Amino acid sequence: TWCKLQDGRRVHVIERDLTEPDRIVGELLQPGGYLKLIELGLEDCVEEIDAQKVFGYALFKDGKHTRLSYPLENFHSDVSGRSFHNGRFIQRMREKAASLPNVRLEQGTVTSLLEEKGTIRGVQYKTKDGRELTAFAPLTIVCDGCFSNLRRSLCNPKVDVPSCFVGLVLENCHLPYSNHGHVILADPSPILFYPISSTEVRCLVDIPGEKVPSIANGEMTNYLKTIVAHQVPPEIYDSFVAAVDKGNIRTMPNRSMPASPYPTPGALLMGDAFNMRHPLTGGGMTVALSDIVVLRDLLRPLRDLNDGPNLCKYLESFYTLRKPVASTINTLAGALYKVFSASPDQARKEMRQACFDYLSLGGVFSTGPI
C-alpha cells in the first residue's frame, strides 16, 4: 500500500485493528531495511518512538565473545540499524499514510477476495460496527501477515515451523555492548537480546520444534530459570531472572515459507503473507520493504492498472527482481539458524565453532556475511 502513496494513486487501506499492536516481532530493522525506508521517504517513521540505533552484533559462545560491526563507513551517519517497539513504528506509518489526501484508512476485517472469471476485483470486508461491505480496485495488495487467511488462493503455502520464540522484556538492564544485537549460541538454540527503547531490552529465547513449555502451569518459568538463565551473559543474569519472575512471557511460532505464488490477475501478495524466513537474523522487514521498493518502481510508469491479465504478466518480473535481496536474506537466515543451533553431532559442533571463529576474525571475514 505505502508504495503507491507518493504517486498520487487512490488507495483504500483496510486494517483489521487500528489500535497500536503489541507484538514481539518486527522490532529490529537492519541497516539495509533503513535504506529502503529512506528510498520510500518513510525514514521519519523511526523518529519520536525512542528507537535505538544498532551498529552491529555481539556473538557469545562458551564464555567467549566477539563484536561484529555493520560496514557503515561509506554511508551517512544516520544509516544504521534501528530497534524499537513494533507497534509504535506501525502507528507512525499509519499516521503518515492517513495524512495523505488520496488515502482512505479504515478499520475492517477482510473476509474474502472477490473473484470474477479468474481475476480478483476487490474484497469483501466487515466494518467495525459489523456491516458487510465490498471494496473494488484494479489492484488488491494482500498483506495480512504470517497468519494470513487470504494467501491460500494466491500461493501454495508450505509453512514450516522450525522453532518458537519466547519473548521477555528486561528493564533498566545494561547490555555488554550498547547499541548492538546480542546472539548467545546457547544449548539447544540461540538466545537474542537487543534494546527496544532507552530503558528496555527485548530477550527472545529460541525453543526448537512447535511445542513450548506451558506458561500457565509454571513449566515455562522453570525452563527459563533452569535451562536458559545460566547461559545468558553474567552482567544481565539478574535482569533476566527478574523479567522471568515478573512473568509477562509471550510466545510466537517462528515460520518459514518460500515464495511460491500463483500469479493472479488483479492481486498481489506481499510481506509475511507471501514469504517468511527464520527471524534469527532480523531480516523480515528488510525483505518486505525491499519488495515494496521493487513494486513501487514497477508500478510508477503505469497510468492505468485496469487491464488485469496484462498487468499480471507485467508484474511477474517482480518475482525475478526481488530475488537477489530476498533469496540472500532468506538463505542466510535458515543456514545460520541451523549452524547456530546445538547438536550432538560432532560435525555440526565443529561447524558451529568454525562459524563463530570465522566471524570472530573480523574485517573481510565478518563484513561479507553481515
CSV table of C-alpha atoms in Angstrom, one decimal:
chain,number,residue,atom,x,y,z
A,1,THR,CA,0.0,0.0,0.0
A,2,TRP,CA,2.6,2.6,1.1
A,3,CYS,CA,4.5,2.4,-2.2
A,4,LYS,CA,1.7,4.0,-4.3
A,5,LEU,CA,1.0,6.9,-1.9
A,6,GLN,CA,3.5,9.4,-3.3
A,7,ASP,CA,2.5,8.6,-6.9
A,8,GLY,CA,-1.0,10.1,-6.4
A,9,ARG,CA,-3.0,6.9,-6.8
A,10,ARG,CA,-6.2,6.5,-4.8
A,11,VAL,CA,-5.6,3.9,-2.1
A,12,HIS,CA,-8.1,2.3,0.3
A,13,VAL,CA,-6.3,0.6,3.2
A,14,ILE,CA,-8.4,-1.8,5.3
A,15,GLU,CA,-6.7,-2.7,8.6
A,16,ARG,CA,-8.2,-5.3,10.9
A,17,ASP,CA,-7.3,-3.3,14.0
A,18,LEU,CA,-6.1,0.3,14.1
A,19,THR,CA,-5.1,0.3,17.8
A,20,GLU,CA,-1.4,0.1,18.5
A,21,PRO,CA,-0.2,-3.5,18.1
A,22,ASP,CA,1.8,-5.1,20.9
A,23,ARG,CA,3.9,-7.8,19.4
A,24,ILE,CA,7.3,-9.5,19.9
A,25,VAL,CA,8.2,-9.5,16.2
A,26,GLY,CA,9.3,-6.7,13.8
A,27,GLU,CA,11.3,-4.9,16.4
A,28,LEU,CA,14.7,-4.9,14.6
A,29,LEU,CA,15.2,-3.1,11.3
A,30,GLN,CA,18.6,-3.8,9.7
A,31,PRO,CA,20.6,-1.0,8.0
A,32,GLY,CA,19.5,-2.4,4.6
A,33,GLY,CA,15.9,-2.0,5.7
A,34,TYR,CA,16.5,1.5,6.9
A,35,LEU,CA,18.0,2.4,3.5
A,36,LYS,CA,14.7,1.1,1.9
A,37,LEU,CA,12.7,3.3,4.3
A,38,ILE,CA,14.8,6.3,3.1
A,39,GLU,CA,14.0,5.3,-0.6
A,40,LEU,CA,10.3,5.3,0.3
A,41,GLY,CA,10.5,8.6,2.2
A,42,LEU,CA,9.4,6.9,5.4
A,43,GLU,CA,12.6,7.3,7.5
A,44,ASP,CA,10.8,9.7,9.9
A,45,CYS,CA,8.7,6.7,11.0
A,46,VAL,CA,11.5,5.6,13.3
A,47,GLU,CA,11.7,9.1,14.8
A,48,GLU,CA,10.0,10.1,18.1
A,49,ILE,CA,9.4,6.4,19.2
A,50,ASP,CA,12.5,6.1,21.4
A,51,ALA,CA,14.1,3.9,18.7
A,52,GLN,CA,17.6,2.8,19.4
A,53,LYS,CA,20.4,2.8,16.8
A,54,VAL,CA,22.0,-0.6,16.2
A,55,PHE,CA,25.6,-0.7,14.9
A,56,GLY,CA,26.2,-4.5,14.8
A,57,TYR,CA,26.0,-7.7,16.7
A,58,ALA,CA,27.9,-9.3,19.6
A,59,LEU,CA,28.2,-13.1,19.5
A,60,PHE,CA,28.6,-15.2,22.7
A,61,LYS,CA,29.8,-18.8,22.9
A,62,ASP,CA,31.1,-20.8,25.8
A,63,GLY,CA,32.3,-17.7,27.7
A,64,LYS,CA,34.0,-16.2,24.7
A,65,HIS,CA,32.5,-13.2,22.8
A,66,THR,CA,33.2,-11.1,19.7
A,67,ARG,CA,31.7,-8.0,18.2
A,68,LEU,CA,30.7,-7.8,14.6
A,69,SER,CA,30.1,-4.3,13.2
A,70,TYR,CA,27.9,-3.3,10.3
A,71,PRO,CA,30.2,-2.0,7.5
A,72,LEU,CA,28.7,1.5,7.6
A,73,GLU,CA,31.8,3.6,6.8
A,74,ASN,CA,30.6,4.7,3.4
A,75,PHE,CA,27.1,5.8,4.5
A,76,HIS,CA,25.6,8.9,6.0
A,77,SER,CA,25.9,8.9,9.8
A,78,ASP,CA,22.2,8.3,10.2
A,79,VAL,CA,22.4,5.0,8.4
A,80,SER,CA,22.4,2.1,10.9
A,81,GLY,CA,20.0,-0.5,12.2
A,82,ARG,CA,17.1,0.6,14.4
A,83,SER,CA,15.3,-1.3,17.1
A,84,PHE,CA,12.0,-0.2,18.6
A,85,HIS,CA,8.6,-1.2,19.8
A,86,ASN,CA,7.0,-2.6,16.7
A,87,GLY,CA,3.6,-1.1,17.5
A,88,ARG,CA,5.0,2.5,17.7
A,89,PHE,CA,6.6,2.1,14.3
A,90,ILE,CA,3.4,0.7,12.8
A,91,GLN,CA,1.4,3.7,14.2
A,92,ARG,CA,3.8,6.2,12.7
A,93,MET,CA,3.4,4.5,9.3
A,94,ARG,CA,-0.4,4.5,9.6
A,95,GLU,CA,-0.4,8.2,10.6
A,96,LYS,CA,1.8,9.0,7.6
A,97,ALA,CA,-0.5,7.1,5.3
A,98,ALA,CA,-3.7,8.6,6.7
A,99,SER,CA,-2.3,12.1,6.3
A,100,LEU,CA,-2.3,11.8,2.5
A,101,PRO,CA,-5.4,13.2,0.8
A,102,ASN,CA,-5.6,10.2,-1.7
A,103,VAL,CA,-5.6,7.6,1.1
A,104,ARG,CA,-8.6,6.3,2.9
A,105,LEU,CA,-7.6,4.3,6.0
A,106,GLU,CA,-10.4,2.2,7.5
A,107,GLN,CA,-10.7,-0.4,10.3
A,108,GLY,CA,-12.3,-3.5,9.0
A,109,THR,CA,-11.8,-7.3,8.6
A,110,VAL,CA,-11.4,-8.6,5.1
A,111,THR,CA,-13.4,-11.8,4.9
A,112,SER,CA,-12.7,-12.8,1.3
A,113,LEU,CA,-11.3,-11.7,-2.1
A,114,LEU,CA,-13.9,-11.0,-4.8
A,115,GLU,CA,-13.1,-13.0,-7.9
A,116,GLU,CA,-14.7,-12.9,-11.3
A,117,LYS,CA,-13.5,-15.1,-14.2
A,118,GLY,CA,-10.2,-15.7,-12.6
A,119,THR,CA,-9.5,-12.0,-11.8
A,120,ILE,CA,-9.5,-10.5,-8.3
A,121,ARG,CA,-11.8,-7.5,-8.4
A,122,GLY,CA,-11.6,-6.4,-4.8
A,123,VAL,CA,-12.5,-7.5,-1.3
A,124,GLN,CA,-15.5,-8.2,0.9
A,125,TYR,CA,-15.0,-6.9,4.5
A,126,LYS,CA,-16.7,-6.3,7.8
A,127,THR,CA,-16.6,-2.8,9.3
A,128,LYS,CA,-16.0,-2.0,12.9
A,129,ASP,CA,-19.8,-1.8,13.5
A,130,GLY,CA,-20.4,-5.2,11.8
A,131,ARG,CA,-21.7,-4.1,8.4
A,132,GLU,CA,-20.6,-6.3,5.4
A,133,LEU,CA,-19.2,-4.1,2.6
A,134,THR,CA,-17.3,-4.6,-0.6
A,135,ALA,CA,-14.5,-2.5,-2.0
A,136,PHE,CA,-13.4,-2.7,-5.6
A,137,ALA,CA,-10.0,-1.9,-7.1
A,138,PRO,CA,-8.0,-2.8,-10.2
A,139,LEU,CA,-5.1,-4.0,-7.9
A,140,THR,CA,-5.6,-5.6,-4.5
A,141,ILE,CA,-2.5,-5.9,-2.4
A,142,VAL,CA,-2.9,-8.7,0.2
A,143,CYS,CA,-0.5,-8.3,3.1
A,144,ASP,CA,-2.3,-9.9,6.1
A,145,GLY,CA,0.8,-11.2,7.8
A,146,CYS,CA,2.2,-14.5,8.9
A,147,PHE,CA,-1.2,-16.0,9.9
A,148,SER,CA,-2.7,-14.9,6.5
A,149,ASN,CA,-6.2,-16.1,5.8
A,150,LEU,CA,-6.2,-14.9,2.3
A,151,ARG,CA,-2.9,-16.3,0.9
A,152,ARG,CA,-4.4,-19.8,0.0
A,153,SER,CA,-6.0,-18.6,-3.2
A,154,LEU,CA,-2.8,-16.7,-4.3
A,155,CYS,CA,0.1,-19.1,-3.4
A,156,ASN,CA,0.9,-22.6,-2.4
A,157,PRO,CA,1.6,-22.1,1.3
A,158,LYS,CA,4.1,-24.7,2.6
A,159,VAL,CA,4.7,-23.3,6.1
A,160,ASP,CA,7.5,-24.8,8.2
A,161,VAL,CA,7.7,-24.1,11.9
A,162,PRO,CA,11.4,-24.8,12.9
A,163,SER,CA,11.1,-23.3,16.3
A,164,CYS,CA,9.3,-20.8,18.6
A,165,PHE,CA,10.5,-17.6,20.3
A,166,VAL,CA,9.7,-16.9,23.9
A,167,GLY,CA,9.8,-13.2,24.5
A,168,LEU,CA,10.6,-11.2,27.6
A,169,VAL,CA,11.4,-7.5,28.3
A,170,LEU,CA,14.3,-6.8,30.6
A,171,GLU,CA,14.1,-3.4,32.3
A,172,ASN,CA,16.9,-0.9,33.1
A,173,CYS,CA,19.5,-3.5,32.1
A,174,HIS,CA,22.9,-2.7,30.6
A,175,LEU,CA,23.8,-5.0,27.7
A,176,PRO,CA,27.5,-5.9,27.4
A,177,TYR,CA,27.7,-4.0,24.1
A,178,SER,CA,25.4,-0.9,24.0
A,179,ASN,CA,23.6,-0.3,20.7
A,180,HIS,CA,24.2,-3.9,19.5
A,181,GLY,CA,22.2,-7.0,19.0
A,182,HIS,CA,23.4,-9.9,21.1
A,183,VAL,CA,23.3,-13.5,19.9
A,184,ILE,CA,24.1,-16.2,22.5
A,185,LEU,CA,25.0,-19.6,20.9
A,186,ALA,CA,23.2,-21.4,23.7
A,187,ASP,CA,22.1,-25.0,24.0
A,188,PRO,CA,19.7,-26.1,22.5
A,189,SER,CA,19.5,-23.0,20.2
A,190,PRO,CA,20.2,-19.2,20.2
A,191,ILE,CA,19.1,-16.5,22.7
A,192,LEU,CA,18.8,-13.0,21.4
A,193,PHE,CA,19.0,-9.6,23.3
A,194,TYR,CA,18.5,-6.1,21.7
A,195,PRO,CA,17.3,-2.8,23.1
A,196,ILE,CA,13.8,-1.7,22.1
A,197,SER,CA,13.8,1.6,23.9
A,198,SER,CA,16.1,3.6,26.1
A,199,THR,CA,15.1,1.6,29.2
A,200,GLU,CA,14.0,-1.8,27.8
A,201,VAL,CA,15.8,-4.8,26.3
A,202,ARG,CA,14.0,-7.5,24.4
A,203,CYS,CA,15.0,-11.0,25.0
A,204,LEU,CA,14.0,-13.8,22.6
A,205,VAL,CA,14.7,-17.4,23.6
A,206,ASP,CA,14.5,-19.8,20.7
A,207,ILE,CA,13.0,-23.2,21.5
A,208,PRO,CA,13.3,-25.8,18.7
A,209,GLY,CA,10.1,-27.5,17.5
A,210,GLU,CA,6.5,-26.4,17.6
A,211,LYS,CA,5.8,-27.2,21.3
A,212,VAL,CA,6.8,-24.8,24.1
A,213,PRO,CA,6.7,-25.4,27.8
A,214,SER,CA,3.3,-24.3,29.3
A,215,ILE,CA,3.3,-20.8,30.7
A,216,ALA,CA,0.1,-21.5,32.7
A,217,ASN,CA,1.4,-24.3,34.8
A,218,GLY,CA,4.8,-22.8,35.5
A,219,GLU,CA,6.8,-25.1,33.2
A,220,MET,CA,8.0,-22.1,31.2
A,221,THR,CA,9.3,-20.2,34.3
A,222,ASN,CA,11.1,-23.4,35.4
A,223,TYR,CA,12.6,-23.9,31.9
A,224,LEU,CA,13.8,-20.3,31.7
A,225,LYS,CA,15.4,-20.4,35.1
A,226,THR,CA,17.0,-23.9,35.0
A,227,ILE,CA,17.9,-24.3,31.3
A,228,VAL,CA,18.3,-20.8,30.0
A,229,ALA,CA,19.4,-18.4,32.8
A,230,HIS,CA,22.9,-19.8,33.4
A,231,GLN,CA,23.6,-19.4,29.7
A,232,VAL,CA,23.0,-15.6,29.5
A,233,PRO,CA,25.9,-13.2,30.0
A,234,PRO,CA,26.6,-12.8,33.7
A,235,GLU,CA,26.1,-9.0,33.6
A,236,ILE,CA,22.4,-9.4,32.7
A,237,TYR,CA,21.6,-12.6,34.6
A,238,ASP,CA,19.8,-10.7,37.4
A,239,SER,CA,17.7,-8.7,35.0
A,240,PHE,CA,16.8,-11.8,33.1
A,241,VAL,CA,15.6,-13.7,36.2
A,242,ALA,CA,13.7,-10.5,37.3
A,243,ALA,CA,11.9,-10.5,33.9
A,244,VAL,CA,11.0,-14.2,34.2
A,245,ASP,CA,9.7,-13.6,37.8
A,246,LYS,CA,7.7,-10.6,36.6
A,247,GLY,CA,6.0,-13.0,34.2
A,248,ASN,CA,5.0,-11.1,31.1
A,249,ILE,CA,6.1,-14.0,29.0
A,250,ARG,CA,4.9,-14.2,25.3
A,251,THR,CA,5.5,-16.9,22.7
A,252,MET,CA,5.5,-16.7,18.9
A,253,PRO,CA,5.9,-19.6,16.4
A,254,ASN,CA,8.8,-19.0,14.0
A,255,ARG,CA,7.6,-19.7,10.5
A,256,SER,CA,9.5,-20.2,7.3
A,257,MET,CA,7.6,-20.2,3.9
A,258,PRO,CA,9.2,-19.9,0.5
A,259,ALA,CA,7.7,-17.6,-2.0
A,260,SER,CA,5.6,-19.8,-4.4
A,261,PRO,CA,3.0,-17.5,-5.9
A,262,TYR,CA,0.2,-18.3,-8.4
A,263,PRO,CA,0.4,-15.1,-10.5
A,264,THR,CA,-3.3,-13.9,-10.2
A,265,PRO,CA,-4.7,-11.0,-12.2
A,266,GLY,CA,-5.8,-8.2,-10.0
A,267,ALA,CA,-4.0,-9.2,-6.9
A,268,LEU,CA,-0.5,-9.4,-5.4
A,269,LEU,CA,0.7,-11.0,-2.2
A,270,MET,CA,3.3,-9.1,0.0
A,271,GLY,CA,5.1,-9.3,3.3
A,272,ASP,CA,4.8,-12.3,5.7
A,273,ALA,CA,1.6,-13.4,3.9
A,274,PHE,CA,3.9,-14.1,0.9
A,275,ASN,CA,7.3,-15.1,2.1
A,276,MET,CA,8.8,-15.8,5.6
A,277,ARG,CA,12.2,-16.8,6.9
A,278,HIS,CA,13.5,-17.7,10.4
A,279,PRO,CA,13.7,-14.4,12.3
A,280,LEU,CA,17.1,-15.1,13.9
A,281,THR,CA,18.8,-12.5,11.7
A,282,GLY,CA,16.0,-10.0,11.8
A,283,GLY,CA,15.7,-9.8,8.1
A,284,GLY,CA,11.9,-9.8,7.7
A,285,MET,CA,11.2,-6.1,7.5
A,286,THR,CA,14.2,-5.6,5.1
A,287,VAL,CA,12.7,-8.2,2.7
A,288,ALA,CA,9.2,-6.6,2.9
A,289,LEU,CA,10.5,-3.0,2.4
A,290,SER,CA,12.8,-4.1,-0.4
A,291,ASP,CA,9.8,-5.8,-2.1
A,292,ILE,CA,7.8,-2.6,-1.7
A,293,VAL,CA,10.5,-0.6,-3.5
A,294,VAL,CA,10.6,-3.1,-6.3
A,295,LEU,CA,6.9,-3.0,-6.7
A,296,ARG,CA,6.8,0.8,-6.4
A,297,ASP,CA,9.3,1.1,-9.2
A,298,LEU,CA,7.4,-1.3,-11.4
A,299,LEU,CA,4.0,0.5,-10.9
A,300,ARG,CA,5.4,4.0,-11.2
A,301,PRO,CA,5.4,4.3,-15.0
A,302,LEU,CA,1.9,2.8,-15.3
A,303,ARG,CA,-1.0,5.2,-15.7
A,304,ASP,CA,-3.8,2.6,-15.8
A,305,LEU,CA,-4.0,-0.6,-13.7
A,306,ASN,CA,-7.3,-1.8,-15.2
A,307,ASP,CA,-6.0,-4.4,-17.7
A,308,GLY,CA,-5.8,-7.3,-15.2
A,309,PRO,CA,-4.2,-10.0,-17.4
A,310,ASN,CA,-1.6,-7.7,-18.9
A,311,LEU,CA,-0.8,-6.1,-15.5
A,312,CYS,CA,-0.4,-9.6,-14.1
A,313,LYS,CA,2.1,-10.5,-16.9
A,314,TYR,CA,4.0,-7.3,-16.4
A,315,LEU,CA,4.2,-7.8,-12.6
A,316,GLU,CA,5.6,-11.3,-13.0
A,317,SER,CA,9.0,-9.6,-13.2
A,318,PHE,CA,8.5,-8.6,-9.6
A,319,TYR,CA,9.3,-12.2,-8.6
A,320,THR,CA,12.6,-12.1,-10.5
A,321,LEU,CA,13.7,-8.6,-9.5
A,322,ARG,CA,13.1,-9.3,-5.7
A,323,LYS,CA,15.2,-12.5,-5.8
A,324,PRO,CA,18.8,-11.1,-5.2
A,325,VAL,CA,17.9,-9.4,-1.9
A,326,ALA,CA,15.1,-11.8,-0.7
A,327,SER,CA,16.9,-15.1,-1.5
A,328,THR,CA,20.2,-13.9,0.1
A,329,ILE,CA,18.5,-12.9,3.3
A,330,ASN,CA,16.2,-15.9,3.4
A,331,THR,CA,19.0,-18.4,2.7
A,332,LEU,CA,21.3,-16.9,5.3
A,333,ALA,CA,18.6,-16.8,8.0
A,334,GLY,CA,17.9,-20.5,7.6
A,335,ALA,CA,21.5,-21.5,7.3
A,336,LEU,CA,22.6,-19.5,10.3
A,337,TYR,CA,19.8,-20.8,12.4
A,338,LYS,CA,20.8,-24.4,11.6
A,339,VAL,CA,24.6,-23.8,12.2
A,340,PHE,CA,24.0,-21.8,15.4
A,341,SER,CA,21.8,-24.5,17.0
A,342,ALA,CA,23.5,-27.0,19.2
A,343,SER,CA,23.6,-30.7,18.1
A,344,PRO,CA,25.1,-33.9,19.5
A,345,ASP,CA,26.5,-34.5,16.0
A,346,GLN,CA,30.3,-33.9,16.1
A,347,ALA,CA,30.4,-32.4,12.6
A,348,ARG,CA,27.7,-29.9,13.5
A,349,LYS,CA,29.6,-29.0,16.7
A,350,GLU,CA,32.7,-28.3,14.6
A,351,MET,CA,30.7,-26.2,12.0
A,352,ARG,CA,29.2,-24.1,14.8
A,353,GLN,CA,32.6,-23.5,16.3
A,354,ALA,CA,34.2,-22.8,12.9
A,355,CYS,CA,31.4,-20.3,12.1
A,356,PHE,CA,32.0,-18.5,15.4
A,357,ASP,CA,35.8,-18.5,14.9
A,358,TYR,CA,35.5,-17.3,11.3
A,359,LEU,CA,33.2,-14.4,12.1
A,360,SER,CA,35.5,-13.5,15.1
A,361,LEU,CA,38.3,-12.9,12.7
A,362,GLY,CA,36.6,-9.6,11.8
A,363,GLY,CA,37.4,-7.5,8.8
A,364,VAL,CA,36.5,-9.0,5.5
A,365,PHE,CA,35.5,-12.3,7.2
A,366,SER,CA,32.6,-10.7,9.1
A,367,THR,CA,31.6,-7.9,6.7
A,368,GLY,CA,30.6,-10.4,4.0
A,369,PRO,CA,28.0,-12.3,6.0
A,370,ILE,CA,27.0,-9.1,7.9
